Structures are given as C-alpha cells and as structure tokens.
Coordinates of C-alpha atoms and ligand atoms in Angstrom, one line a residue:
M1 CA 16.1 -19.8 38.2
I2 CA 13.0 -18.6 40.2
A3 CA 11.3 -21.7 39.3
T4 CA 14.0 -23.7 40.5
S5 CA 14.5 -22.2 43.5
M6 CA 10.9 -22.5 44.6
A7 CA 10.6 -26.4 44.2
L8 CA 13.5 -26.4 47.0
I9 CA 11.4 -24.4 48.9
Q10 CA 8.8 -26.8 49.2
H11 CA 11.5 -29.5 49.5
V12 CA 13.0 -27.8 52.3
C13 CA 9.5 -26.8 53.8
S14 CA 8.1 -30.7 53.8
A15 CA 11.7 -31.8 55.3
P16 CA 11.4 -32.7 59.1
L17 CA 11.7 -30.3 61.8
A18 CA 15.4 -31.5 62.4
R19 CA 16.4 -31.0 58.7
A20 CA 15.7 -27.0 58.8
A21 CA 19.7 -26.9 58.5
R22 CA 19.3 -25.5 55.3
P23 CA 18.2 -21.9 56.1
R24 CA 20.5 -19.6 54.2
F25 CA 19.8 -21.4 51.0
L26 CA 15.9 -21.0 52.0
A27 CA 16.4 -17.2 52.6
A28 CA 18.3 -16.7 49.3
V29 CA 15.6 -18.8 47.7
I30 CA 12.6 -16.6 49.1
S31 CA 14.5 -13.4 48.3
S32 CA 14.8 -14.5 44.6
R33 CA 11.0 -14.3 44.3
N34 CA 9.8 -11.1 44.3
L35 CA 0.4 -15.9 51.5
S36 CA -32.5 -15.5 66.1
I37 CA -31.6 -14.6 68.7
R38 CA -32.3 -16.9 71.9
S39 CA -31.3 -16.8 75.4
S40 CA -27.7 -16.1 76.5
S41 CA -27.3 -20.1 77.7
S42 CA -28.7 -21.7 74.5
P43 CA -26.1 -23.6 72.4
P44 CA -25.3 -21.8 68.7
S45 CA -26.3 -23.4 66.1
P46 CA -23.4 -25.5 64.2
A47 CA -24.6 -24.6 61.0
R48 CA -23.0 -21.0 61.1
A49 CA -19.8 -22.7 60.7
S50 CA -18.8 -24.9 57.9
Q51 CA -18.9 -28.6 59.1
A52 CA -15.1 -28.9 59.5
D53 CA -14.7 -26.0 61.8
S54 CA -17.7 -26.1 64.1
H55 CA -17.2 -24.2 67.2
V56 CA -14.1 -23.2 66.3
L57 CA -13.8 -18.9 65.8
L58 CA -10.6 -18.3 64.0
G59 CA -11.6 -18.9 60.0
M60 CA -14.9 -17.3 60.3
S61 CA -15.6 -14.2 58.6
E62 CA -16.4 -10.9 60.1
Q63 CA -20.1 -11.7 59.2
E64 CA -20.4 -15.4 60.7
L65 CA -18.9 -13.9 63.9
Q66 CA -21.4 -11.2 64.2
Q67 CA -24.2 -14.2 63.8
V68 CA -22.6 -16.5 66.3
A69 CA -23.4 -13.3 68.7
L70 CA -26.7 -12.9 67.5
D71 CA -27.4 -16.7 68.1
F72 CA -26.4 -15.8 71.7
G73 CA -28.4 -13.4 72.2
Q74 CA -25.7 -10.5 72.1
Q75 CA -25.9 -7.4 69.6
S76 CA -23.9 -7.6 66.4
F77 CA -21.3 -5.3 67.3
R78 CA -20.3 -7.8 69.7
G79 CA -19.2 -10.1 66.5
K80 CA -17.0 -7.3 65.3
Q81 CA -15.8 -7.3 69.0
L82 CA -14.7 -11.3 68.1
H83 CA -12.9 -10.2 65.0
H84 CA -10.8 -7.7 66.0
L85 CA -10.0 -10.0 69.3
I86 CA -9.3 -13.0 67.0
Y87 CA -7.3 -11.5 64.1
K88 CA -5.9 -8.1 65.2
R89 CA -4.7 -8.7 68.9
K90 CA -4.9 -12.5 68.2
V91 CA -6.2 -13.7 71.4
K92 CA -6.2 -17.2 72.1
E93 CA -8.5 -18.3 74.6
I94 CA -12.1 -17.0 74.9
Q95 CA -11.8 -16.8 78.7
D96 CA -9.3 -13.8 77.9
F97 CA -11.5 -12.1 76.0
S98 CA -11.3 -9.6 78.3
Q99 CA -13.8 -6.3 76.0
L100 CA -16.5 -9.0 75.9
P101 CA -19.3 -9.9 78.8
Q102 CA -18.2 -12.6 81.6
A103 CA -21.7 -14.0 80.9
F104 CA -20.6 -13.9 76.5
R105 CA -17.5 -15.4 77.3
N106 CA -19.0 -18.7 79.9
D107 CA -21.8 -19.2 77.5
L108 CA -19.6 -19.0 74.3
E109 CA -17.4 -22.2 76.3
E110 CA -20.0 -24.2 78.2
A111 CA -21.7 -24.6 74.3
G112 CA -18.1 -25.5 73.2
W113 CA -17.0 -23.1 70.9
K114 CA -13.3 -22.5 71.1
V115 CA -10.7 -20.0 69.4
G116 CA -9.1 -22.7 67.3
R117 CA -5.6 -22.0 68.7
S118 CA -2.8 -25.0 68.9
P119 CA 0.2 -24.4 71.0
I120 CA 3.5 -24.5 69.8
H121 CA 5.1 -28.1 70.2
N122 CA 9.0 -27.3 69.2
T123 CA 10.8 -24.9 66.9
V124 CA 14.5 -24.7 65.6
T125 CA 15.8 -21.6 64.4
A126 CA 18.3 -21.1 61.8
L127 CA 21.1 -18.5 61.9
D128 CA 19.9 -16.1 59.0
G129 CA 16.5 -16.0 61.6
T130 CA 14.5 -18.9 59.5
I131 CA 12.4 -20.7 62.2
K132 CA 10.6 -24.2 61.6
L133 CA 7.7 -24.7 64.1
L134 CA 6.2 -27.6 65.3
I135 CA 2.1 -27.1 65.6
K136 CA 0.5 -29.5 68.2
L137 CA -3.0 -29.8 66.9
E138 CA -6.0 -30.9 69.3
D139 CA -5.3 -34.7 68.3
N140 CA -2.4 -34.5 68.7
R141 CA -0.6 -34.6 65.5
L142 CA 1.7 -32.4 64.4
I143 CA 2.2 -30.1 61.2
E144 CA 5.3 -28.1 59.9
T145 CA 5.3 -24.6 59.1
V146 CA 8.4 -22.1 58.5
G147 CA 8.9 -18.7 58.8
I148 CA 11.0 -16.9 56.5
P149 CA 12.3 -13.0 57.0
V150 CA 14.0 -11.4 54.6
E151 CA 15.2 -8.2 54.6
D152 CA 15.8 -5.9 51.8
S153 CA 18.2 -2.9 51.2
K154 CA 16.3 -0.4 52.6
G155 CA 15.9 -2.9 55.7
S156 CA 11.8 -3.3 55.3
V157 CA 11.4 -7.0 56.1
R158 CA 8.8 -9.4 54.5
L159 CA 8.2 -12.2 56.0
T160 CA 6.9 -15.4 54.4
A161 CA 4.8 -18.2 55.8
C162 CA 5.4 -21.6 54.5
V163 CA 2.6 -23.8 55.7
S164 CA 0.8 -27.5 55.4
S165 CA -2.7 -28.3 54.1
Q166 CA -2.0 -31.8 55.1
V167 CA -0.7 -34.0 58.2
G168 CA 1.8 -35.8 55.9
C169 CA 1.0 -36.6 52.4
P170 CA -0.9 -39.6 50.3
L171 CA 1.5 -38.8 47.4
R172 CA 4.8 -39.9 48.3
C173 CA 7.2 -38.2 46.2
S174 CA 10.4 -40.2 46.4
F175 CA 12.8 -37.1 47.4
C176 CA 9.7 -35.9 50.1
A177 CA 10.2 -37.0 53.9
T178 CA 6.7 -36.0 54.3
G179 CA 5.8 -38.3 51.4
K180 CA 7.6 -41.0 53.4
G181 CA 5.7 -40.6 56.6
G182 CA 2.6 -41.4 55.1
F183 CA -0.7 -39.4 55.4
S184 CA -2.7 -38.8 58.3
R185 CA -5.5 -36.5 57.2
N186 CA -6.7 -33.3 55.7
L187 CA -6.3 -29.8 57.7
K188 CA -9.2 -27.8 58.6
R189 CA -9.7 -23.8 57.5
H190 CA -8.4 -22.9 61.0
E191 CA -5.3 -25.2 61.3
I192 CA -3.7 -23.7 58.2
V193 CA -4.8 -20.0 59.4
E194 CA -3.4 -20.8 62.9
Q195 CA -0.2 -21.7 61.1
V196 CA 0.3 -17.9 59.7
L197 CA -1.0 -16.2 63.4
A198 CA 1.7 -18.3 65.0
I199 CA 4.4 -17.0 63.1
E200 CA 3.2 -13.6 63.5
E201 CA 3.3 -14.0 67.0
L202 CA 6.7 -15.7 66.8
F203 CA 8.5 -12.9 64.7
K204 CA 5.9 -10.3 66.2
H205 CA 5.7 -9.1 62.5
R206 CA 2.9 -9.0 60.0
V207 CA 3.2 -12.2 57.4
T208 CA 3.6 -10.7 54.0
N209 CA 3.8 -13.9 52.0
V210 CA 2.4 -17.3 52.0
V211 CA 3.4 -20.1 50.3
F212 CA 1.6 -23.7 50.4
M213 CA 4.4 -25.3 50.3
G214 CA 5.0 -26.8 53.7
M215 CA 3.3 -30.4 54.5
G216 CA 0.8 -31.9 52.0
E217 CA -0.6 -31.4 48.6
P218 CA -3.2 -28.5 48.6
M219 CA -4.8 -29.8 45.7
L220 CA -6.1 -32.4 47.9
N221 CA -8.0 -30.5 50.2
L222 CA -9.0 -27.7 48.1
K223 CA -11.8 -27.0 49.9
S224 CA -10.1 -26.0 53.4
V225 CA -7.4 -24.0 51.2
L226 CA -9.8 -21.8 49.5
E227 CA -11.4 -21.3 52.9
A228 CA -8.3 -20.7 54.5
H229 CA -7.1 -18.4 51.4
Q230 CA -10.0 -16.5 51.9
C231 CA -9.5 -15.9 55.8
L232 CA -6.0 -14.9 54.9
N233 CA -6.9 -12.2 52.5
K234 CA -10.0 -11.1 54.1
D235 CA -9.6 -11.4 57.9
V236 CA -6.0 -11.8 58.6
Q237 CA -5.9 -9.0 55.3
I238 CA -2.7 -10.6 53.1
G239 CA -3.3 -9.4 49.7
Q240 CA -4.3 -12.1 47.0
R241 CA -1.1 -11.5 45.2
M242 CA 1.0 -12.6 48.1
I243 CA -0.2 -16.1 48.3
T244 CA 0.7 -18.8 46.8
I245 CA -1.0 -21.9 46.0
S246 CA 1.7 -24.7 45.3
T247 CA 1.0 -28.3 43.7
V248 CA 2.7 -31.3 42.3
G249 CA -0.1 -32.1 39.8
V250 CA -3.4 -33.8 40.9
P251 CA -6.0 -34.0 37.7
N252 CA -9.0 -32.3 37.3
T253 CA -7.9 -29.5 40.1
I254 CA -6.2 -26.6 38.5
R255 CA -9.1 -25.9 36.5
K256 CA -11.3 -26.4 39.5
L257 CA -8.8 -23.6 41.2
A258 CA -8.9 -21.4 38.1
S259 CA -12.4 -21.1 38.4
H260 CA -12.4 -19.2 41.5
K261 CA -10.3 -16.8 39.6
L262 CA -8.0 -15.8 42.5
Q263 CA -5.9 -13.2 42.3
S264 CA -2.5 -16.1 43.3
T265 CA -0.1 -17.6 41.7
L266 CA -0.3 -21.0 40.9
A267 CA 3.4 -23.3 41.4
V268 CA 3.8 -26.4 39.6
S269 CA 6.1 -29.0 40.8
L270 CA 7.8 -30.6 37.9
H271 CA 11.0 -32.0 39.4
A272 CA 11.8 -33.8 36.3
P273 CA 12.2 -32.4 32.2
N274 CA 10.2 -35.3 31.0
Q275 CA 7.4 -37.8 31.7
K276 CA 9.5 -40.7 32.3
L277 CA 11.8 -39.2 34.6
R278 CA 8.7 -37.1 36.5
E279 CA 6.6 -40.5 36.5
A280 CA 9.8 -42.5 38.3
I281 CA 10.3 -39.6 41.4
V282 CA 6.5 -38.1 41.5
P283 CA 4.5 -41.2 41.6
S284 CA 1.1 -39.3 40.8
A285 CA 2.7 -38.1 37.4
K286 CA 1.6 -41.4 35.7
S287 CA -2.4 -40.2 35.8
Y288 CA -1.6 -36.2 35.1
P289 CA 1.0 -36.4 32.5
L290 CA 2.9 -33.4 31.3
D291 CA 1.1 -32.5 28.4
A292 CA -2.4 -32.5 30.6
I293 CA -0.3 -30.2 33.2
M294 CA 0.5 -27.5 30.4
K295 CA -2.7 -27.7 29.1
D296 CA -4.6 -26.9 32.5
C297 CA -1.7 -24.7 33.1
K298 CA -2.3 -22.2 30.0
D299 CA -6.1 -22.4 31.1
Y300 CA -5.4 -20.9 34.2
F301 CA -3.6 -18.2 32.9
L302 CA -6.1 -17.5 30.6
E303 CA -8.5 -17.8 33.3
T304 CA -7.0 -15.9 36.1
S305 CA -4.3 -13.7 34.4
R306 CA -2.1 -14.6 36.8
R307 CA 1.3 -16.3 36.1
V308 CA 2.0 -20.0 36.6
S309 CA 5.7 -20.8 38.2
F310 CA 7.4 -24.1 37.7
E311 CA 9.7 -25.8 40.4
Y312 CA 12.6 -28.3 40.4
A313 CA 14.3 -30.3 43.2
L314 CA 17.4 -30.4 41.4
L315 CA 17.6 -34.0 42.6
V316 CA 21.5 -35.2 41.5
L317 CA 20.4 -38.7 40.1
V318 CA 17.2 -37.1 38.0
L319 CA 19.8 -34.6 36.6
L320 CA 22.6 -37.4 35.6
L321 CA 19.3 -39.7 34.2
A322 CA 18.2 -36.6 31.9
S323 CA 21.7 -36.0 30.7
W324 CA 22.6 -39.4 29.9
S325 CA 19.5 -39.6 27.9
Q326 CA 20.4 -37.0 25.8
Ligands
LIG401 S1 3.0 -33.1 47.1 FE1 3.3 -34.5 49.3 S2 4.6 -36.1 49.1 FE2 5.6 -34.7 46.7 S3 6.9 -33.2 47.5 FE3 4.7 -32.1 48.1 S4 4.6 -32.9 50.4 FE4 6.0 -34.0 49.4

C-alpha cells in the first residue's frame, strides 16, 4: 500500500503545474508514509566551491563559507554569520546581509558571488493546502517543486518537499508528463537546496521531509543529489531518515549510492509487475532487468540497513494487461 502510494507521489509531483489538481489524494499518499588572506578587493578562489556551484553561497558548508570569508580578508566568524544568514534567516540577496560590513558585501558582489536563490514564477494551491511551485532558474528554465503539509492527530504539521533533480528527464517513461517534455540539464546542488528553502518560505514552516520525486531521475544526477543531500542534512538540518531518494532504475547507480551509506530511504519505482510490462512503459528497464534491480536493492539494504520501498503508478492499462496475461 505504502509502496503503491509513493509511486503516485512521483507521478503527481512530475505532472505539469496545471495538473496539480489531485491534492487530496496526494496528501493522503504522504500521510500514509510514515528530505590566505588576501586584500578585500581580490576575488575569491573559485576552487573553494565545487565547480558546478562556483560563486554561489547556497549549498556551501559552514567550513566552506568560513574559507570564503578568509579569502576576502575577513575573519572566519564572518563565515559563520554567512551560514546563519543563508540557512537560518534565509536571506536571498548579499546586500541584505545587514550583519556583515558593507565593504565585505560589496567585495562579494564585485567578485561575482551571489546567494543562489531564484524567484518563484508561479504557484498553484490545492484545497488541502498542497502547493505546487514553479521556480525560474537563472537560465530562465522552470522547475517544479511541491510542498505537502499534513497535520497529524495531535495537530503537529509534517511538511514534505517533493524536489526536482533535473530540468526535464531523459528517461521518457510513457505515463510521465516530465518525460514527454524531454531533458534540458541537470540541476546544481544549490538549485536542489533552494527548492526546500522556497517551500519553507512559502509555508512559513520548517520542511520535515524531503522526497526526490519531482522532475528528473535523481540517479542520473547523483553527484549534485548527494551534495544537496549533505547540505539539507548538515546545513538545513533535515534528518537523513527524513530524506527519500527515488529512482526508476539506472544501472550501476544503486550500488554507488549504497557505498555512501546514507541513512536515507531508497524508493524504487517499478510501475509494472513483470519485466515485459515494465519495458513497455519504462524504456530504461530494457538495460536494467528486474532481477538485477532486486539484487542491487538487497545489497543496498545490507550496506545501509535502510529499507527499500517499491512504488507503483496504478495504470489501468498495465493492470489489465497484467491480469490478461495470468
Ligand atoms: S524517471 Fe523521468 S520520465 Fe520516468 S517517471 Fe521519473 S521523471 Fe518521469
């Protein structure tokens, strides 16, 4: 039941914004599951940030931010302040870092640094409070992310962020709107993290859970997903056990993920009860048979002691074909 539900989260999370019209169902799904000092005018060394995120502060650890401060001739405590401003106060513009000296702010901007937050292009709110956001990235590409609030019987709210890992998706599962739209590019570390911060800002509430079930196949962008996972855990302070990484199955990646020994759940989207049917709706299944996926899932469990969940999108045609073939 839980596994079935999770697939539908992915399907709904991957649907276009205009199709965010199944919120009650989505909420039910979620609730059933119990994310050298140098002169002040010298530019900082780009090597401090990973190449993909160079000159972007969001996504950096406290230690990395301290090094940025040192690179600008500041004392290391300025890096701690940067960390506080970015992750606790969620300040979006360098000029709004009012605790920092004006000269440091100017130096950062002149050297091309930015916080790395993007504007929200559009939102759709459902009756149950689920909000789907379109975020406009620096290159004008749009990504979707969904905030799903669920209130328990004691009145406390669990807020789940369903985040995208790619702009579009190259895997083209036959039932998926994102897959049909094609693939543009991988998201960078900060572009994944900022989705969570955007949801926190919109809901004025901490995100308690993160599921990598939005646009894209996380295993095809594993480097950025792992970097974002680390930032969400250590800097945004979301427990590893509250983060789920989903995949439709990409050869040799589950083992790679397992080697990092994360305490996060792996969710595998099966969508069909046998290899033949699966190949019909998930083109990538041809290169990664169910037997091999199951073996890798077993190894993931042995390596991490974390359970693996399996997801199904309940597609009527697939269910009919399955029953006819029996
Ligand atoms: S792997 Fe890509 S195409 Fe398949 S369901 Fe996920 S987002 Fe859609």
